[in-house]
Each structure stands twice: as C-alpha cells, then as structure tokens.
Amino acid sequence: MTLWIFNGWAICSQSMCLICYGRHSRIDEQDDTNSHLVYQRLDMPSFVIRSENKVKMINSKEVFMKKSMIVLFALVLAVSLFSCKSEDGGAGAPGFPGQQGEQGEQGEQGEQGDPGETEYPRLYVAGASSDNVCIFNEAGVAAWSHGDIYPDREIIGPDTTFAYPTGLYFVKTENSSSLYVSDAVNHQILVFSNADTIDGDIAPTKTIESVTVPAEGTAPACDSIYQPLGFVIDNDRLYLANASGDSISIFQNISSWSDGVSSPIPEACIRGSNTQLNVATGIALDEDGRLYVANHMAGEIKIWNDWTALTDMNTASNITMSGLNMPYGLFIDKNTYEKGGDTVKGILYVNDWAANSIYVYYINVNGTFNLSSASSPDLTFTSSSGLLTNPGHVWVDAESDMMYVTAFFNILIWEQASELASGDIGVPDRIIGDEGWGAPNNSQLNSARFMYLETEN
C-alpha cells in the first residue's frame, strides 16, 4: 500500500479510503519493518493504519509537487469519508474505528472493549481495630491477585468518632447515597452522607444513640443500642444485632432520621430469656421476611419466620439450627441457581469464627422452604491455605460469580463461587492484605469485620 499525507489528509491507494486527521495531525511512531504507522491528534483518539506492504512516506515538498494529483484523487474518494475501513476490519466513521481500545505498542490495536464484560463492585470494609472504613473500587479485578492493595478511599480520623466500627451498609437513592456504620464501643449507629465520594477525616451526618445505656451487667431496655455489630437495611428499616444487649433492635423510617445526634425509639425489639440470644453478631433477612440471627456464643442460627406477627417480642425463634461453633457474619444470596438437578432460590452463608469455616444452606429448593432445626449445611468450605482464619463476613456477587470473605487483615476472593464444592477450597484466587498474620500494610485493614459490596445483586 502507498500512503500520501498532506495537511492532515491521509489517502490509502490500496484500501481506497480517505481519512481526515486535521491540520494538527502528527506521526508519533513509524516502523517500516512491520509497516505500521500511528497517527494521533491532540483532541481525537489514536488511530492505527496497517498494511502488509511497505509504507511509503513522502515529505511536504514531494506532496506539493504532487498536489494536483492528490487533490483529484481525494475528490474521487471523498464519498468514502465516513465509511472508511482499516484492513483489520475496524469499521466506523472517523473517531469510532470499531470502538478500539487504547493504542498498543508499535501501533497494534489496544484491548477490545466488551459491552458484556464484568463490572466489578465497589467494596466497603470496616476495620474494627484500625478504626476506619476502607473503600476499594472495582473490587476483585485481576490486579488483586498481587495481594497488598491500597484502598481508593479511606474514612479515618478523630472527626469520624470511630471506636471499633464493625457493621456497615450502603444505601443509594436517586438523589443521595449514605453509609451506615455500627460503632461497637460508643454504642452508636453513624450515618455518612455522600457515601460514594467521601474520603478522609469526615464527621458523620447523623449519630444514632440509645435513649438509655444500661449499666454493666444489667439487662438493657428495648430502646438500648448496646455493642451493635451486624445489621441489614431493607425497605427503610434497619435490623440491628446488639451483641452485649442480647437483642435485635428494629428501626423504621430511617431515612427520616434527623441530622446531628438523636435517639429514635425502635419499632420493635426482640429480647428476653425466651429468645435465648447469647451475643447476637450477624443478621440477615430473606425475601419472605424471615429474620436470621447468628447466636455467636450459643453456636446457633436462629430464624424468626415473621417478626411482625409477634405480639410478645420475648418469643423463641421458630427455627434453631445448632451444632456450629461460633457463627459470626451472615449473608443471603437471593439469586436462583441449579444445583444437582434442583432449583435453589436463596442461599444462606454463615461464617464460623472458631471453626475457620463457611457453612452454606439452601433456603428454598424446588419452591419449598428447606430449613428446619434439624438442618445441616449443604456445603462446608474450609481452606488449607491457612488464610481462612477467623472469617468475619462473606458476600457473594452473582454478576462476577465471586465470593468475598473478610479474615482479619485480609479480604479473600474465590472465583466461580457458584461452582465451589464442599471441602477444601484451597488458596483464594484473589487477595487483598498482607497474606498472613503480620501488621496490615497498604490495605490499611486491621480486624476486618463486616463488608458491603455496592452492586445490583
């Protein structure tokens, strides 16, 4: 192929195309061996024109001598101005050559954009001992396989008032975003506005405190927030596990909480000797409204089928799944999967702190509720890597099919989560942290507890 260039116009005699690069076009790179030319304009994307034949370059004087021939040839070919194609098939008007990616080395085409490629979620993690919340964009990308990764943002400092932040939840509406954080030492729920952009030492917009804080060793009142740990938010209600209070506080209309410090009265409070709660840590809610609670010191998962129907909140759970060691965090994947010929809708994940394991329970199988007090896990995950130690929380992202687990200084990620088999699931495919038990490094995480993945799933 022979190529002429004049005042920003490129004319390809072989591929029969006319390309306007503007008067400020320039040649950034030339490789006669590979016959590549790279053109770039300051206000336009990079383009690549390839030829298997050697490219012939002529200077401005030669162009001037051949001006009349070029102009005539350009007029004949002008009709192809907006349908120009490169030899590798990148079709489109100038500026949109097949939506090609960034310019590769030696003029090679960059990575092709895939409209269906995985979009990784944003990850919020509470560092209890480091008194911070770390935020990682695109959590789980390939770079995470390298281990020690800096957070993209970090909420930390005296203005945050953090004292052992543990649970967190992200809420986004059409006009706002909020991050809710449970503070175990101060017995508070902290709410940060503009959660998708906040960074640094930021004071909470709202601070929710108890009406009364019980004295050590005394039974808390229903209006008490007492060592809050895990919680979930659903339909403008916040369901909170009070570890030292041995209770579940349920707040309604949380979006209407006032700025500043306030003490709203819970809508309901599940507590009392009949509940047999003994250090409630994790909490989850399924699509049918069942409330799941990790009864940490009793080694149980308690399920209340319909808390709204209770006339007495000092009521035993409908189901108690026992035989665990120290369950801590709970997560329910509400998606539907095919498992061994059965249709499974809703999967409960339980982190067992003391057993260094993750237990998996299928909630609905072939349209029937599958759990009872006699239920045993459908799957049990362990890891010979030694990294799945004191797991705090698990979260499964159906879009990327990844399972995220907090384990002290680390966030562990396994790919193809829906295909994991019971038993030793080995070394994580991705990891963030120091990959061991040393002090946290770039990740800034220390005693990572609960997390939230900002995703549609």
Coordinates of C-alpha atoms in Angstrom, one line a residue:
M1 CA 0.0 0.0 0.0
T2 CA 1.2 3.5 -0.7
L3 CA 0.1 6.3 1.6
W4 CA 0.2 10.0 1.0
I5 CA -0.3 12.6 3.7
F6 CA -1.0 16.3 3.1
N7 CA -2.2 18.9 5.6
G8 CA -3.7 16.2 7.8
W9 CA -5.3 14.2 4.9
A10 CA -4.3 10.5 4.6
I11 CA -5.2 8.8 1.3
C12 CA -4.8 5.0 1.0
S13 CA -4.3 3.9 -2.5
Q14 CA -4.8 0.2 -1.8
S15 CA -7.7 0.2 0.8
M16 CA -9.4 3.1 -1.1
C17 CA -10.0 5.3 1.9
L18 CA -9.7 8.9 2.7
I19 CA -9.1 9.9 6.4
C20 CA -9.1 13.4 7.7
Y21 CA -6.8 13.8 10.7
G22 CA -7.0 17.6 10.9
R23 CA -4.2 20.1 10.4
H24 CA -2.6 19.2 13.7
S25 CA -2.1 15.6 12.9
R26 CA 1.4 14.2 13.5
I27 CA 3.2 10.9 13.1
D28 CA 4.2 9.6 16.5
E29 CA 5.7 6.3 15.6
Q30 CA 6.9 4.6 12.4
D31 CA 8.1 1.1 11.9
D32 CA 9.0 0.3 8.3
T33 CA 9.8 -3.3 9.3
N34 CA 6.2 -4.0 10.5
S35 CA 4.7 -1.4 8.1
H36 CA 2.9 0.3 10.9
L37 CA 2.0 4.0 11.1
V38 CA 0.5 5.6 14.2
Y39 CA -1.4 8.9 13.9
Q40 CA -2.6 10.9 16.8
R41 CA -4.4 14.2 17.1
L42 CA -4.4 16.1 20.4
D43 CA -8.2 16.3 20.5
M44 CA -9.0 12.9 18.9
P45 CA -8.4 9.2 19.8
S46 CA -5.4 7.4 18.4
F47 CA -5.8 5.5 15.1
V48 CA -3.8 2.7 13.5
I49 CA -3.5 2.1 9.8
R50 CA -1.8 -1.2 8.9
S51 CA -0.5 -2.6 5.7
E52 CA 1.3 -5.8 4.8
N53 CA 3.1 -3.8 2.2
K54 CA 5.8 -1.3 3.0
V55 CA 4.5 2.2 3.7
K56 CA 5.9 4.9 1.5
M57 CA 6.4 8.3 3.2
I58 CA 6.9 11.5 1.2
N59 CA 7.8 14.9 2.7
S60 CA 5.9 18.1 2.2
K61 CA 7.9 19.1 -0.9
E62 CA 7.1 15.9 -2.6
V63 CA 3.5 16.4 -1.6
F64 CA 3.4 19.9 -3.0
M65 CA 4.8 18.5 -6.3
K66 CA 2.0 16.0 -6.5
K67 CA -0.6 18.3 -5.1
S68 CA -2.8 18.3 -8.1
M69 CA -2.8 14.6 -8.4
I70 CA -3.6 14.2 -4.7
V71 CA -6.5 16.7 -4.7
L72 CA -8.0 15.0 -7.8
F73 CA -7.7 11.6 -6.2
A74 CA -9.2 12.9 -2.9
L75 CA -12.3 14.2 -4.7
V76 CA -12.9 10.9 -6.3
L77 CA -12.6 9.1 -3.0
A78 CA -14.4 11.6 -0.8
V79 CA -17.6 9.6 -0.9
S80 CA -15.9 7.0 1.4
L81 CA -15.1 9.6 4.0
F82 CA -17.5 8.3 6.7
S83 CA -17.3 4.6 5.8
C84 CA -13.6 4.1 5.9
K85 CA -12.4 0.7 7.0
S86 CA -8.9 -0.3 8.1
E87 CA -7.5 -3.6 6.7
D88 CA -8.2 -5.3 10.1
G89 CA -11.9 -4.7 9.8
G90 CA -12.3 -1.8 12.3
A91 CA -15.4 -0.3 10.7
G92 CA -16.9 3.1 11.5
A93 CA -16.8 6.8 10.9
P94 CA -13.5 8.6 11.8
G95 CA -13.2 8.7 15.5
F96 CA -15.0 5.4 16.0
P97 CA -12.9 2.7 14.4
G98 CA -14.7 -0.3 15.9
Q99 CA -14.6 1.2 19.3
Q100 CA -11.0 0.0 19.6
G101 CA -9.2 0.4 22.9
E102 CA -6.1 2.2 23.9
Q103 CA -3.2 2.4 21.4
G104 CA -0.9 -0.6 21.8
E105 CA 2.8 -0.6 21.4
Q106 CA 4.2 -0.5 17.8
G107 CA 0.8 0.6 16.6
E108 CA -1.0 -2.6 17.5
Q109 CA -4.7 -2.3 18.4
G110 CA -5.5 -2.0 22.1
E111 CA -7.7 -4.2 24.1
Q112 CA -11.2 -4.6 22.6
G113 CA -14.0 -3.2 24.7
D114 CA -16.6 -5.8 25.5
P115 CA -20.0 -4.4 26.3
G116 CA -20.8 -7.5 28.3
E117 CA -17.6 -7.6 30.3
T118 CA -17.7 -8.0 34.1
E119 CA -18.2 -4.8 36.1
Y120 CA -16.6 -5.3 39.5
P121 CA -18.4 -3.9 42.5
R122 CA -17.2 -1.2 44.9
L123 CA -16.3 -2.7 48.3
Y124 CA -16.7 -1.1 51.7
V125 CA -14.9 -2.8 54.6
A126 CA -14.9 -1.9 58.3
G127 CA -11.6 -2.2 60.1
A128 CA -12.5 -2.6 63.7
S129 CA -9.1 -2.4 65.3
S130 CA -7.8 0.3 62.8
D131 CA -10.9 2.5 63.4
N132 CA -11.5 3.0 59.7
V133 CA -13.6 2.1 56.7
C134 CA -11.7 1.2 53.6
I135 CA -13.3 1.6 50.1
F136 CA -11.9 -0.3 47.1
N137 CA -13.2 0.5 43.6
E138 CA -13.6 -2.4 41.2
A139 CA -13.1 -5.0 43.9
G140 CA -11.8 -8.3 42.6
V141 CA -10.0 -7.1 39.4
A142 CA -7.0 -9.2 38.2
A143 CA -4.6 -6.8 39.9
W144 CA -5.9 -8.0 43.3
S145 CA -4.1 -11.3 42.7
H146 CA -0.9 -9.4 43.7
G147 CA -2.1 -9.0 47.3
D148 CA -1.3 -5.8 49.1
I149 CA -3.5 -3.1 47.5
Y150 CA -4.2 0.4 48.7
P151 CA -7.8 1.4 49.3
D152 CA -9.1 4.0 46.8
R153 CA -10.6 5.9 49.7
E154 CA -10.4 5.6 53.5
I155 CA -12.7 7.1 56.1
I156 CA -10.5 7.6 59.2
G157 CA -9.6 10.2 61.8
P158 CA -10.9 11.8 65.0
D159 CA -13.9 13.5 63.3
T160 CA -15.3 10.2 62.3
T161 CA -15.7 9.3 66.1
F162 CA -15.0 5.7 65.1
A163 CA -14.3 3.4 68.1
Y164 CA -14.3 -0.2 66.8
P165 CA -16.5 0.2 63.7
T166 CA -17.9 -3.2 62.8
G167 CA -21.0 -3.4 60.7
L168 CA -21.8 -1.3 57.7
Y169 CA -24.4 -0.9 55.0
F170 CA -24.6 1.3 51.9
V171 CA -27.9 2.8 50.8
K172 CA -28.3 4.7 47.5
T173 CA -31.3 6.6 46.3
E174 CA -31.9 8.6 43.2
N175 CA -30.5 11.8 44.8
S176 CA -28.3 10.6 47.6
S177 CA -26.0 7.9 49.0
S178 CA -25.5 7.1 52.6
L179 CA -23.1 4.8 54.5
Y180 CA -24.4 3.4 57.8
V181 CA -21.7 2.1 60.3
S182 CA -22.2 0.4 63.7
D183 CA -19.8 1.6 66.4
A184 CA -19.4 -1.1 69.0
V185 CA -17.6 0.8 71.7
N186 CA -19.6 4.0 71.6
H187 CA -22.9 2.1 71.2
Q188 CA -23.9 4.2 68.1
I189 CA -25.0 4.0 64.5
L190 CA -23.2 6.6 62.4
V191 CA -24.5 7.8 59.1
F192 CA -22.3 9.4 56.5
S193 CA -23.8 11.3 53.6
N194 CA -22.3 11.4 50.0
A195 CA -21.0 7.9 50.6
D196 CA -19.9 7.3 47.1
T197 CA -17.4 10.2 47.3
I198 CA -16.4 10.8 50.9
D199 CA -12.8 10.3 51.9
G200 CA -10.6 11.1 54.9
D201 CA -11.5 12.5 58.3
I202 CA -15.2 13.2 57.8
A203 CA -17.7 13.7 60.6
P204 CA -20.9 11.7 60.4
T205 CA -24.0 13.5 59.3
K206 CA -26.2 11.6 61.8
T207 CA -25.4 9.9 65.1
I208 CA -27.9 7.5 66.5
E209 CA -27.6 6.8 70.2
S210 CA -29.5 4.9 72.8
V211 CA -32.1 6.6 74.9
T212 CA -30.5 4.7 77.8
V213 CA -27.3 2.8 78.0
P214 CA -27.5 0.0 80.6
A215 CA -25.1 -0.3 83.4
E216 CA -22.6 -3.2 83.0
G217 CA -24.2 -6.5 83.9
T218 CA -27.8 -5.2 83.8
A219 CA -30.4 -6.2 81.2
P220 CA -30.8 -3.5 78.5
A221 CA -34.1 -1.8 77.8
C222 CA -35.6 -2.1 74.3
D223 CA -34.5 1.4 73.4
S224 CA -30.9 0.5 74.0
I225 CA -28.2 0.2 71.4
Y226 CA -25.6 -1.9 73.2
Q227 CA -22.5 -3.0 71.4
P228 CA -24.0 -3.0 67.9
L229 CA -22.4 -5.3 65.4
G230 CA -24.0 -6.7 62.2
F231 CA -27.1 -5.2 60.7
V232 CA -29.1 -5.1 57.4
I233 CA -31.3 -2.4 55.9
D234 CA -34.5 -3.3 54.0
N235 CA -37.5 -1.1 53.0
D236 CA -36.3 1.8 55.1
R237 CA -35.9 -0.4 58.2
L238 CA -32.7 -1.2 60.0
Y239 CA -32.4 -4.6 61.7
L240 CA -29.6 -4.4 64.3
A241 CA -27.8 -7.2 66.3
N242 CA -26.9 -5.9 69.8
A243 CA -24.1 -8.2 71.0
S244 CA -24.0 -7.3 74.6
G245 CA -27.6 -6.5 74.7
D246 CA -28.6 -10.0 73.5
S247 CA -31.3 -8.3 71.5
I248 CA -32.4 -7.4 68.0
S249 CA -33.5 -3.7 67.5
I250 CA -35.7 -2.9 64.5
F251 CA -35.9 0.8 63.5
Q252 CA -38.3 2.1 60.9
N253 CA -38.3 5.2 58.6
I254 CA -34.5 5.5 59.0
S255 CA -34.3 7.9 56.0
S256 CA -36.2 10.4 58.1
W257 CA -33.6 10.4 60.9
S258 CA -32.6 13.9 61.8
D259 CA -29.1 15.3 61.2
G260 CA -26.9 15.5 64.3
V261 CA -27.3 13.4 67.4
S262 CA -30.7 11.7 68.0
S263 CA -32.2 8.8 69.8
P264 CA -35.1 7.3 67.9
I265 CA -37.2 4.6 69.6
P266 CA -37.1 1.2 67.9
E267 CA -40.2 0.0 66.3
A268 CA -39.6 -3.4 67.8
C269 CA -37.1 -5.2 69.9
I270 CA -36.6 -9.0 70.1
R271 CA -35.2 -9.7 73.5
G272 CA -35.7 -11.7 76.7
S273 CA -34.9 -15.1 78.2
N274 CA -37.2 -16.9 75.8
T275 CA -35.2 -15.7 72.8
Q276 CA -32.1 -17.5 74.2
L277 CA -29.9 -14.9 72.5
N278 CA -26.3 -15.0 73.6
V279 CA -24.2 -12.5 71.9
A280 CA -26.0 -11.7 68.6
T281 CA -23.5 -10.8 65.9
G282 CA -24.7 -11.3 62.4
I283 CA -28.1 -10.8 60.9
A284 CA -29.8 -11.4 57.6
L285 CA -33.3 -11.1 56.0
D286 CA -34.6 -13.3 53.2
E287 CA -37.1 -12.3 50.5
D288 CA -40.0 -13.8 52.5
G289 CA -39.3 -11.6 55.5
R290 CA -37.7 -14.3 57.7
L291 CA -35.1 -12.9 60.1
Y292 CA -31.8 -14.9 60.6
V293 CA -29.6 -14.2 63.6
A294 CA -26.1 -15.6 64.4
N295 CA -26.2 -16.6 68.0
H296 CA -22.5 -16.4 68.5
M297 CA -21.8 -17.9 71.9
A298 CA -24.5 -20.5 71.6
G299 CA -23.2 -21.8 68.3
E300 CA -26.6 -21.4 66.6
I301 CA -28.5 -19.8 63.8
K302 CA -32.0 -18.6 64.9
I303 CA -34.8 -17.9 62.5
W304 CA -38.0 -16.0 63.2
N305 CA -40.5 -16.6 60.4
D306 CA -42.5 -13.4 60.8
W307 CA -41.4 -10.9 63.4
T308 CA -44.2 -8.6 62.5
A309 CA -46.8 -11.1 63.8
L310 CA -45.2 -11.3 67.2
T311 CA -47.4 -9.9 70.0
D312 CA -44.7 -10.6 72.5
M313 CA -41.1 -9.9 71.4
N314 CA -39.8 -12.2 74.2
T315 CA -40.6 -15.2 71.9
A316 CA -38.5 -18.1 71.0
S317 CA -37.3 -18.4 67.4
N318 CA -39.3 -20.7 65.0
I319 CA -36.1 -22.5 64.0
T320 CA -32.8 -23.0 65.8
M321 CA -30.0 -24.6 63.7
S322 CA -27.4 -25.8 66.2
G323 CA -24.1 -27.6 66.0
L324 CA -22.0 -24.7 64.9
N325 CA -19.0 -23.3 66.9
M326 CA -19.1 -19.5 66.9
P327 CA -21.1 -18.2 63.9
Y328 CA -20.4 -14.5 63.3
G329 CA -21.5 -13.0 60.0
L330 CA -24.5 -14.0 57.8
F331 CA -25.2 -13.3 54.2
I332 CA -28.1 -14.3 51.9
D333 CA -27.6 -14.6 48.2
K334 CA -31.2 -14.1 46.9
N335 CA -30.5 -15.4 43.3
T336 CA -31.6 -18.6 41.8
Y337 CA -29.2 -21.5 40.9
E338 CA -29.4 -25.0 39.5
K339 CA -27.8 -27.4 42.0
G340 CA -27.6 -31.1 41.2
G341 CA -30.9 -31.0 39.2
D342 CA -32.7 -28.9 41.9
T343 CA -33.7 -25.3 41.6
V344 CA -32.3 -23.4 44.6
K345 CA -33.5 -19.9 45.4
G346 CA -31.8 -18.2 48.2
I347 CA -28.5 -19.4 49.8
L348 CA -27.5 -18.6 53.4
Y349 CA -23.8 -18.2 54.1
V350 CA -22.5 -18.5 57.7
N351 CA -19.0 -17.6 58.8
D352 CA -18.0 -19.8 61.7
W353 CA -15.3 -17.8 63.5
A354 CA -14.0 -20.6 65.7
A355 CA -14.2 -23.4 63.1
N356 CA -12.4 -21.4 60.3
S357 CA -15.2 -22.5 58.0
I358 CA -18.0 -21.2 55.9
Y359 CA -21.3 -23.1 56.0
V360 CA -23.8 -22.9 53.2
Y361 CA -27.5 -23.6 53.5
Y362 CA -30.0 -23.8 50.6
I363 CA -33.1 -21.8 51.7
N364 CA -35.7 -22.8 49.1
V365 CA -35.4 -26.0 47.0
N366 CA -37.8 -26.6 44.1
G367 CA -40.1 -24.0 45.5
T368 CA -40.2 -25.4 49.1
F369 CA -38.6 -23.8 52.2
N370 CA -35.8 -26.2 53.0
L371 CA -34.6 -25.2 56.5
S372 CA -35.5 -26.7 59.9
S373 CA -34.0 -27.1 63.3
A374 CA -32.6 -30.4 62.0
S375 CA -30.9 -28.9 59.0
S376 CA -27.2 -29.4 58.4
P377 CA -25.1 -27.4 55.9
D378 CA -25.5 -28.3 52.3
L379 CA -21.9 -27.3 51.8
T380 CA -18.9 -26.6 54.1
F381 CA -15.9 -24.6 52.9
T382 CA -12.5 -24.9 54.5
S383 CA -9.1 -23.8 53.2
S384 CA -5.7 -25.5 53.6
S385 CA -4.1 -22.1 52.7
G386 CA -4.3 -21.0 56.4
L387 CA -5.8 -17.7 55.3
L388 CA -9.4 -18.6 56.1
T389 CA -8.8 -17.9 59.8
N390 CA -11.5 -16.4 62.0
P391 CA -13.7 -15.4 59.0
G392 CA -15.9 -12.5 59.8
H393 CA -18.2 -12.0 56.9
V394 CA -18.9 -13.4 53.4
W395 CA -20.5 -11.7 50.4
V396 CA -21.3 -13.4 47.1
D397 CA -21.5 -11.2 43.9
A398 CA -23.6 -13.1 41.3
E399 CA -22.5 -10.8 38.5
S400 CA -18.8 -11.7 38.8
D401 CA -19.6 -15.1 40.5
M402 CA -17.0 -14.3 43.2
M403 CA -17.2 -15.0 46.9
Y404 CA -15.6 -12.3 49.2
V405 CA -14.5 -13.2 52.7
T406 CA -13.1 -11.0 55.5
A407 CA -10.4 -12.7 57.6
F408 CA -8.6 -10.3 60.0
F409 CA -6.0 -8.5 57.8
N410 CA -7.2 -9.9 54.6
I411 CA -10.0 -10.0 52.1
L412 CA -10.1 -13.3 50.3
I413 CA -11.8 -13.8 47.0
W414 CA -12.7 -17.1 45.3
E415 CA -13.8 -17.1 41.6
Q416 CA -16.7 -19.3 40.3
A417 CA -18.3 -19.2 43.6
S418 CA -21.4 -21.0 42.4
E419 CA -19.3 -24.0 41.4
L420 CA -17.3 -24.4 44.6
A421 CA -17.6 -27.9 46.0
S422 CA -17.8 -28.9 49.7
G423 CA -14.5 -29.3 51.4
D424 CA -11.1 -27.7 50.9
I425 CA -11.5 -24.8 48.5
G426 CA -7.8 -24.1 48.6
V427 CA -5.9 -20.8 48.0
P428 CA -8.0 -17.8 47.1
D429 CA -7.9 -16.6 43.5
R430 CA -7.6 -13.0 44.6
I431 CA -6.5 -11.5 47.9
I432 CA -6.0 -8.1 49.4
G433 CA -4.0 -7.7 52.6
D434 CA -0.6 -8.9 53.8
E435 CA -1.5 -12.6 53.0
G436 CA -0.7 -13.6 56.6
W437 CA -0.9 -12.5 60.2
G438 CA 1.5 -9.6 60.2
A439 CA 0.5 -6.0 60.7
P440 CA -1.6 -4.5 57.9
N441 CA 0.3 -2.8 55.2
N442 CA -1.1 -0.9 52.2
S443 CA -4.6 -2.3 52.6
Q444 CA -4.9 -0.4 55.9
L445 CA -7.1 -3.2 57.3
N446 CA -6.9 -4.4 60.9
S447 CA -9.5 -6.8 62.1
A448 CA -11.7 -6.6 59.0
R449 CA -15.2 -7.4 60.1
F450 CA -18.4 -6.7 58.0
M451 CA -18.4 -5.5 54.4
Y452 CA -20.8 -4.3 51.8
L453 CA -20.5 -4.7 48.0
E454 CA -22.1 -1.9 46.1
T455 CA -23.7 -3.9 43.3
E456 CA -27.2 -4.5 41.9
N457 CA -27.2 -8.1 43.1

